[in-house]
Short mmCIF file of C-alpha atoms in Angstrom, two decimals:
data_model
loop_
_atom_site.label_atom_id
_atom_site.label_comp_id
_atom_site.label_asym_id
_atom_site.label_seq_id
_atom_site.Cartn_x
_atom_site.Cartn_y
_atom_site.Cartn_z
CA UNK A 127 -52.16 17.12 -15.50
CA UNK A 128 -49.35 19.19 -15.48
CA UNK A 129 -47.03 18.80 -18.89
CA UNK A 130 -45.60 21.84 -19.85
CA UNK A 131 -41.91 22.82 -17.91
CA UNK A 132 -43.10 26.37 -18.77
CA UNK A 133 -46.22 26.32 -16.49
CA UNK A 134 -45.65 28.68 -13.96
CA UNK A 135 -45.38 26.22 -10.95
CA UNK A 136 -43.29 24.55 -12.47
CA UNK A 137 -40.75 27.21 -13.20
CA UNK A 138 -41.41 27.79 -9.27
CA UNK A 139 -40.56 24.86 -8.03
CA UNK A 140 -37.17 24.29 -10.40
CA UNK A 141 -35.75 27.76 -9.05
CA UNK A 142 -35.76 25.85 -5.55
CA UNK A 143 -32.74 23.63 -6.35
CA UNK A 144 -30.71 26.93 -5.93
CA UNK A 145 -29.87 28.21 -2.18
CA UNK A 146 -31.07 32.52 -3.12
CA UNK A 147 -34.13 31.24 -4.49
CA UNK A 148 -34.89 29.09 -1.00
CA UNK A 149 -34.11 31.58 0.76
CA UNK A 150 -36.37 34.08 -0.83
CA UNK A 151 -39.32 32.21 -1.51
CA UNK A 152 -39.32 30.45 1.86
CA UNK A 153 -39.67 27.16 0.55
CA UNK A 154 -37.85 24.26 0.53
CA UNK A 155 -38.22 20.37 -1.65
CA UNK A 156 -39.04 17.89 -0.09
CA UNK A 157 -37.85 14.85 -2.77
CA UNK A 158 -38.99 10.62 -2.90
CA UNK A 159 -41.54 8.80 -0.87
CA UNK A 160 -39.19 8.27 2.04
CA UNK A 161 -38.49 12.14 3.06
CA UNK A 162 -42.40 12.70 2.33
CA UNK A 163 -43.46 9.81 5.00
CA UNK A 164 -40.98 11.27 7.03
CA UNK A 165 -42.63 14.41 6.87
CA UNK A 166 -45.97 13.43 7.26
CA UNK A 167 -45.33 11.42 10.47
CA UNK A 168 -45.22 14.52 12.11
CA UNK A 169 -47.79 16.34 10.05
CA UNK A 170 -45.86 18.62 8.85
CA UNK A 171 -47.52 20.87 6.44
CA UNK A 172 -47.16 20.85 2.68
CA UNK A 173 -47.54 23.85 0.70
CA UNK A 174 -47.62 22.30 -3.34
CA UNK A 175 -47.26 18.39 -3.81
CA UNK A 176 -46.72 17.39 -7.11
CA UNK A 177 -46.70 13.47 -7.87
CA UNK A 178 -47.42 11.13 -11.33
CA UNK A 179 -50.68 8.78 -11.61
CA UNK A 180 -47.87 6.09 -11.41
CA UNK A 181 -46.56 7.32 -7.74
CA UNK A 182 -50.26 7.73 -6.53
CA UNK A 183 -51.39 4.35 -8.36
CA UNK A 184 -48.55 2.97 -6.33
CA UNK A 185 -48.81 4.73 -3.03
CA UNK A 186 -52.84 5.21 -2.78
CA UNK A 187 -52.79 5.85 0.82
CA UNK A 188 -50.04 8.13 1.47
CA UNK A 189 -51.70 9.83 -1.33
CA UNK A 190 -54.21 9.99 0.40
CA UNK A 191 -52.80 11.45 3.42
CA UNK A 192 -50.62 14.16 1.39
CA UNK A 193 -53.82 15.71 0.31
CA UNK A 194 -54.80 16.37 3.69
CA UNK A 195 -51.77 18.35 4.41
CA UNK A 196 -51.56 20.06 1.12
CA UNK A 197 -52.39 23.39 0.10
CA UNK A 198 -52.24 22.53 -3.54
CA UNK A 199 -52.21 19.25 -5.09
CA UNK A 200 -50.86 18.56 -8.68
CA UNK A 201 -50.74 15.60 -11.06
CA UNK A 202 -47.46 15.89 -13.08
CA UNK A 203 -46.32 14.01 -16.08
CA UNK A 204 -42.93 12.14 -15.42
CA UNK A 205 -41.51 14.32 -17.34
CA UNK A 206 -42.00 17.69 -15.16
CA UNK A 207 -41.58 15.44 -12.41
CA UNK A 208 -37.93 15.24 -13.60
CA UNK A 209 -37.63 18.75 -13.99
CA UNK A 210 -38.64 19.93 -10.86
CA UNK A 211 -36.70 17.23 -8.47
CA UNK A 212 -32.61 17.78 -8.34
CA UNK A 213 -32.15 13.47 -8.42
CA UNK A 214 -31.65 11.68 -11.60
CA UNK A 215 -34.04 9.15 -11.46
CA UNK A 216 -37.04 10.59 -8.87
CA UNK A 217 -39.49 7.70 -7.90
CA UNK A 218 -42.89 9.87 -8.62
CA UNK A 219 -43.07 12.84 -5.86
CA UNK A 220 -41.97 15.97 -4.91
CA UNK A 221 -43.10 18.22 -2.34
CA UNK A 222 -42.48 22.07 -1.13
CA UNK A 223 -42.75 22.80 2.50
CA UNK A 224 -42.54 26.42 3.99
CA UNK A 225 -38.97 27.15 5.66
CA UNK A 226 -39.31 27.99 9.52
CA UNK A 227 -37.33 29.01 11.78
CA UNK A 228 -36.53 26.71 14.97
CA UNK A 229 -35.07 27.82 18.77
CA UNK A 230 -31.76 26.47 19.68
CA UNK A 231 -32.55 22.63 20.78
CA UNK A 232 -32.54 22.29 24.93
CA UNK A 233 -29.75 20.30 25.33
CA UNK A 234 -30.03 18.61 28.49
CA UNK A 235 -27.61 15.31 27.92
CA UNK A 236 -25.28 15.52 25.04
CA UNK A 237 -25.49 17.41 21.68
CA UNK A 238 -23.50 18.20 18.29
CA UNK A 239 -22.19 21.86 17.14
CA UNK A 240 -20.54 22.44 13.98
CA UNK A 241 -18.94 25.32 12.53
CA UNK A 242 -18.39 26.32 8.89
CA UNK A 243 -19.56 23.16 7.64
CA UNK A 244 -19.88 23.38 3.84
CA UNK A 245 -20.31 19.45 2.69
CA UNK A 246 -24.58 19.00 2.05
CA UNK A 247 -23.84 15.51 2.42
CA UNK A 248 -21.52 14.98 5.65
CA UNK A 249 -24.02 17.67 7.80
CA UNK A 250 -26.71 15.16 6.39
CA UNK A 251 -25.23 12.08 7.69
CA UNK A 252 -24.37 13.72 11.03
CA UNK A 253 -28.06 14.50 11.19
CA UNK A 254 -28.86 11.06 11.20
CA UNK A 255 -26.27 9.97 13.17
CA UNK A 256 -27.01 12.45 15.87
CA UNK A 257 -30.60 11.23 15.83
CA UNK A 258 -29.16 6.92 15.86
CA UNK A 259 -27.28 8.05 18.92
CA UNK A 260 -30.08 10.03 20.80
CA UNK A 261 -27.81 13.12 20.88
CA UNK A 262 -30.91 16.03 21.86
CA UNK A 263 -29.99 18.33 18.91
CA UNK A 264 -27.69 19.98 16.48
CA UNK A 265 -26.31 23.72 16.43
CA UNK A 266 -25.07 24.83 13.56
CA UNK A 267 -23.02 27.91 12.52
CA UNK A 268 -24.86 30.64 9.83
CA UNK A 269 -22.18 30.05 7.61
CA UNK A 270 -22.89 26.65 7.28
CA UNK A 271 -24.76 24.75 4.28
CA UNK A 272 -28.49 25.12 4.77
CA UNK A 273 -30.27 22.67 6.47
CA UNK A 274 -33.04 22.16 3.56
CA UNK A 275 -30.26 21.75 0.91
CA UNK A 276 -32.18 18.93 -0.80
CA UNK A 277 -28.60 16.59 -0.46
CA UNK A 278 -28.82 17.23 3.21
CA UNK A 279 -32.35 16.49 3.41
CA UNK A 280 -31.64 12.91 1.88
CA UNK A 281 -28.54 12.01 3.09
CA UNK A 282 -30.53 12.90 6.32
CA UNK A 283 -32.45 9.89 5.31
CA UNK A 284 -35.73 10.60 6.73
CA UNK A 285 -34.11 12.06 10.59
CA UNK A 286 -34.42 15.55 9.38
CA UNK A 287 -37.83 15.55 10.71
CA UNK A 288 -36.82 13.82 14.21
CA UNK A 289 -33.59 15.92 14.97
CA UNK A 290 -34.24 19.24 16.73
CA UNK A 291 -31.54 21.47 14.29
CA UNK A 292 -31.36 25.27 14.74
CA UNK A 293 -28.52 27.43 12.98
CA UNK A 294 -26.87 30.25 15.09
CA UNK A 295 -24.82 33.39 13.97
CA UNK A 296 -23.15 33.68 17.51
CA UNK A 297 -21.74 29.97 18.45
CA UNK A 298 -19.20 31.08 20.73
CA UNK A 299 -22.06 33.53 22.98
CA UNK A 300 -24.57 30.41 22.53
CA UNK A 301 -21.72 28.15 23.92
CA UNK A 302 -20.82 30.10 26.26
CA UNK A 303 -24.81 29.83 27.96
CA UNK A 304 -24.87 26.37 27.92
CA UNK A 305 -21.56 26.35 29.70
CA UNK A 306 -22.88 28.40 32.07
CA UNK A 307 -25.86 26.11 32.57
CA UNK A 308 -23.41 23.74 33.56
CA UNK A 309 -22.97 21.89 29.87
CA UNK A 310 -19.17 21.08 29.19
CA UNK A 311 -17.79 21.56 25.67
CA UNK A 312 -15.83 19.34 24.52
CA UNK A 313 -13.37 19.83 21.55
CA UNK A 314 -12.31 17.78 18.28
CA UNK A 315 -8.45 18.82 17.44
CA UNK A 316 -5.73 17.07 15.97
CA UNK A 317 -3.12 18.69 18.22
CA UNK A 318 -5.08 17.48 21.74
CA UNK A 319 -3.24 15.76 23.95
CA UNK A 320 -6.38 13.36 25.24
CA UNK A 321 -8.07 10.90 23.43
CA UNK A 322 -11.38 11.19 22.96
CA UNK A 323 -12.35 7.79 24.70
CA UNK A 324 -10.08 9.58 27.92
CA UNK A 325 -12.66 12.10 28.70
CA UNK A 326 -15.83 11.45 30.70
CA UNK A 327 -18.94 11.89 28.53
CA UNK A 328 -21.48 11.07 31.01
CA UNK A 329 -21.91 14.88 32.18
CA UNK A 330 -23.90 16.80 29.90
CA UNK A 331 -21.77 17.72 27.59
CA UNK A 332 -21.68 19.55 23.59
CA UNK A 333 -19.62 18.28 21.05
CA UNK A 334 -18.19 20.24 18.95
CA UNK A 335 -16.66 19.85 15.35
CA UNK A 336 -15.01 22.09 12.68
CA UNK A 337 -14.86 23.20 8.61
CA UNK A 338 -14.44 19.79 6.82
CA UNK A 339 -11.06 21.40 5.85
CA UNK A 340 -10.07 23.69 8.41
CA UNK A 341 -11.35 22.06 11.47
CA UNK A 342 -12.34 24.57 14.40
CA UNK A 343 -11.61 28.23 14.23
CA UNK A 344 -8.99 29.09 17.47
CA UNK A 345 -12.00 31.45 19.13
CA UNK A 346 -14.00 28.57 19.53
CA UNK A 347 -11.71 25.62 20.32
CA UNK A 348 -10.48 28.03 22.68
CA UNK A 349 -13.43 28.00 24.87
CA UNK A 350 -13.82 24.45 25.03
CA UNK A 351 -13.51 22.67 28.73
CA UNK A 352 -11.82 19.78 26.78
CA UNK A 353 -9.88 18.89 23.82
CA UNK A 354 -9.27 15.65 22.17
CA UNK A 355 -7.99 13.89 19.24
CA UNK A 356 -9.41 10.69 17.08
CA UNK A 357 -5.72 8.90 17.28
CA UNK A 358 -4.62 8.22 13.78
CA UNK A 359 -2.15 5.97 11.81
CA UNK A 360 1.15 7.49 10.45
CA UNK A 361 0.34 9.10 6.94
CA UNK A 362 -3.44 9.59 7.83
CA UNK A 363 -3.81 13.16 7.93
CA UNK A 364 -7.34 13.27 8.76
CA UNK A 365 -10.92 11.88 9.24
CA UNK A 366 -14.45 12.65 7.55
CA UNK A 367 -15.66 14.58 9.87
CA UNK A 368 -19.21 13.03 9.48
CA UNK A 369 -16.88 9.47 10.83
CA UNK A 370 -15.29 12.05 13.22
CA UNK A 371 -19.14 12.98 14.20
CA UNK A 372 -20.26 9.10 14.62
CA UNK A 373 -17.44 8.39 16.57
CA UNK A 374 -18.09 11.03 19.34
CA UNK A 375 -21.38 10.76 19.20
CA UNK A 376 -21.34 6.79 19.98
CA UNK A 377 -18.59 7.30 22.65
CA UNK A 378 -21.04 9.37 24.63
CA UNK A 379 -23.68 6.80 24.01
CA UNK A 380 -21.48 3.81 25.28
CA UNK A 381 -20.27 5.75 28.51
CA UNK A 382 -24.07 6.56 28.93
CA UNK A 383 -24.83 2.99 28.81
CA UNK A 384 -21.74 1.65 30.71
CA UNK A 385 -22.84 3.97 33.44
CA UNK A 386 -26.57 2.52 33.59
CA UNK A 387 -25.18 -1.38 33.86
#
């Protein structure tokens, strides 16, 4: 068992809770019994999995299962196990999985873009909600918060693993493909004249969404095919744009539907 928060793994796997050392190692954690099922549904590979005899004692066959997919396997005592996971109170387990790089999802129906979004958890909930609303895939802009930020990860709540995500360092020239593939982008702005239950949403379309505080930079919201608004009361200025996200996302799920009837 693993005791000491000067063992070399250990030290390791602590340096991961910051973005340079993520970046440079190539790994990512992988935090709680929820994200590691998640993970393992789709055999996804594990590179060091580190749990307490409580976790195991408690979990004997994804235990079980883990070891398969692990490279190395660790016992930990509860309190390394706090040391190397970035929540409070961690229920037993943490993971590291090898960062990989992913092609831009083939968006064939509807998808979600987002520039400049800096927020772990709102790109974490739009992950989810993307995946609740059968949206194909998320594009996201470099300059973005990473996608294995451990808050994304679990306010991803377990979709991470089910959402094809790929990050791009030329949105407008990818948008600009897609619209040539026949794909319509469509726009979030406060200053749009439509609302954004006025346009239709049954063509394949991209949605696309701005900096929690900025909103869209004018290159891009200048090559959209459409712009609309969320309406809003007097003295609202604006909306989350992870409620922004769910909205848009579930209007192009209920024209889908309205169209199949």
């Amino acid at each position: 068992m693993l005791t000491s928060l000067q063992n070399p793994l250990v030290k390791q796997i602590r340096k991961l809770h910051q973005t340079k050392e993520r970046r440079e190692q190539q790994l990512f954690l992988l935090e709680g019994t929820h994200l590691l099922e998640a993970a393992l549904a789709v055999d996804r590979p594990l590179i060091t999995l580190c749990h307490t005899i409580a976790w195991q004692t408690k979990y004997p066959l994804l235990w079980e299962h883990a070891q398969q997919l692990a490279e190395r396997v660790e016992l930990v005592s509860a309190d390394v196990l706090r040391a190397i996971a970035t929540t409070v109170e961690p229920d037993g387990v943490v993971a590291t999985i090898e960062r990989t790089s992913t092609p831009a999802p083939a968006f064939t129906s509807f998808g979600l873009v987002l520039e400049t979004v800096q927020d772990p958890g709102n790109l974490g909930t739009m992950i989810r909600t993307a995946a609740a609303a059968g949206a194909d895939g998320l594009l996201l802009s470099a300059d973005s918060v990473d996608f294995d930020h451990p808050k994304v990860l679990r306010a991803s709540a377990g979709q991470w693993f089910q959402l094809p995500m790929a990050a791009s360092f030329d949105l407008q020239t990818e948008l600009s493909h897609y619209q040539q593939r026949g794909m319509q982008i469509v726009a979030t702005l406060p200053t749009a004249n439509l609302t954004y239950w006025e346009v239709d949403l049954r063509q394949p379309t991209l949605i696309l969404m701005g900096n929690e505080g900025g909103g869209l930079s004018p290159a891009l919201a200048a090559i959209a095919d459409q712009q609309v608004t969320i309406p809003l009361n007097p003295g609202v200025e604006s909306l989350n744009v992870a409620i922004a996200a769910a909205l848009m996302l579930y209007e192009a799920k209920r024209q889908r539907m309205r169209s199949e009837e």
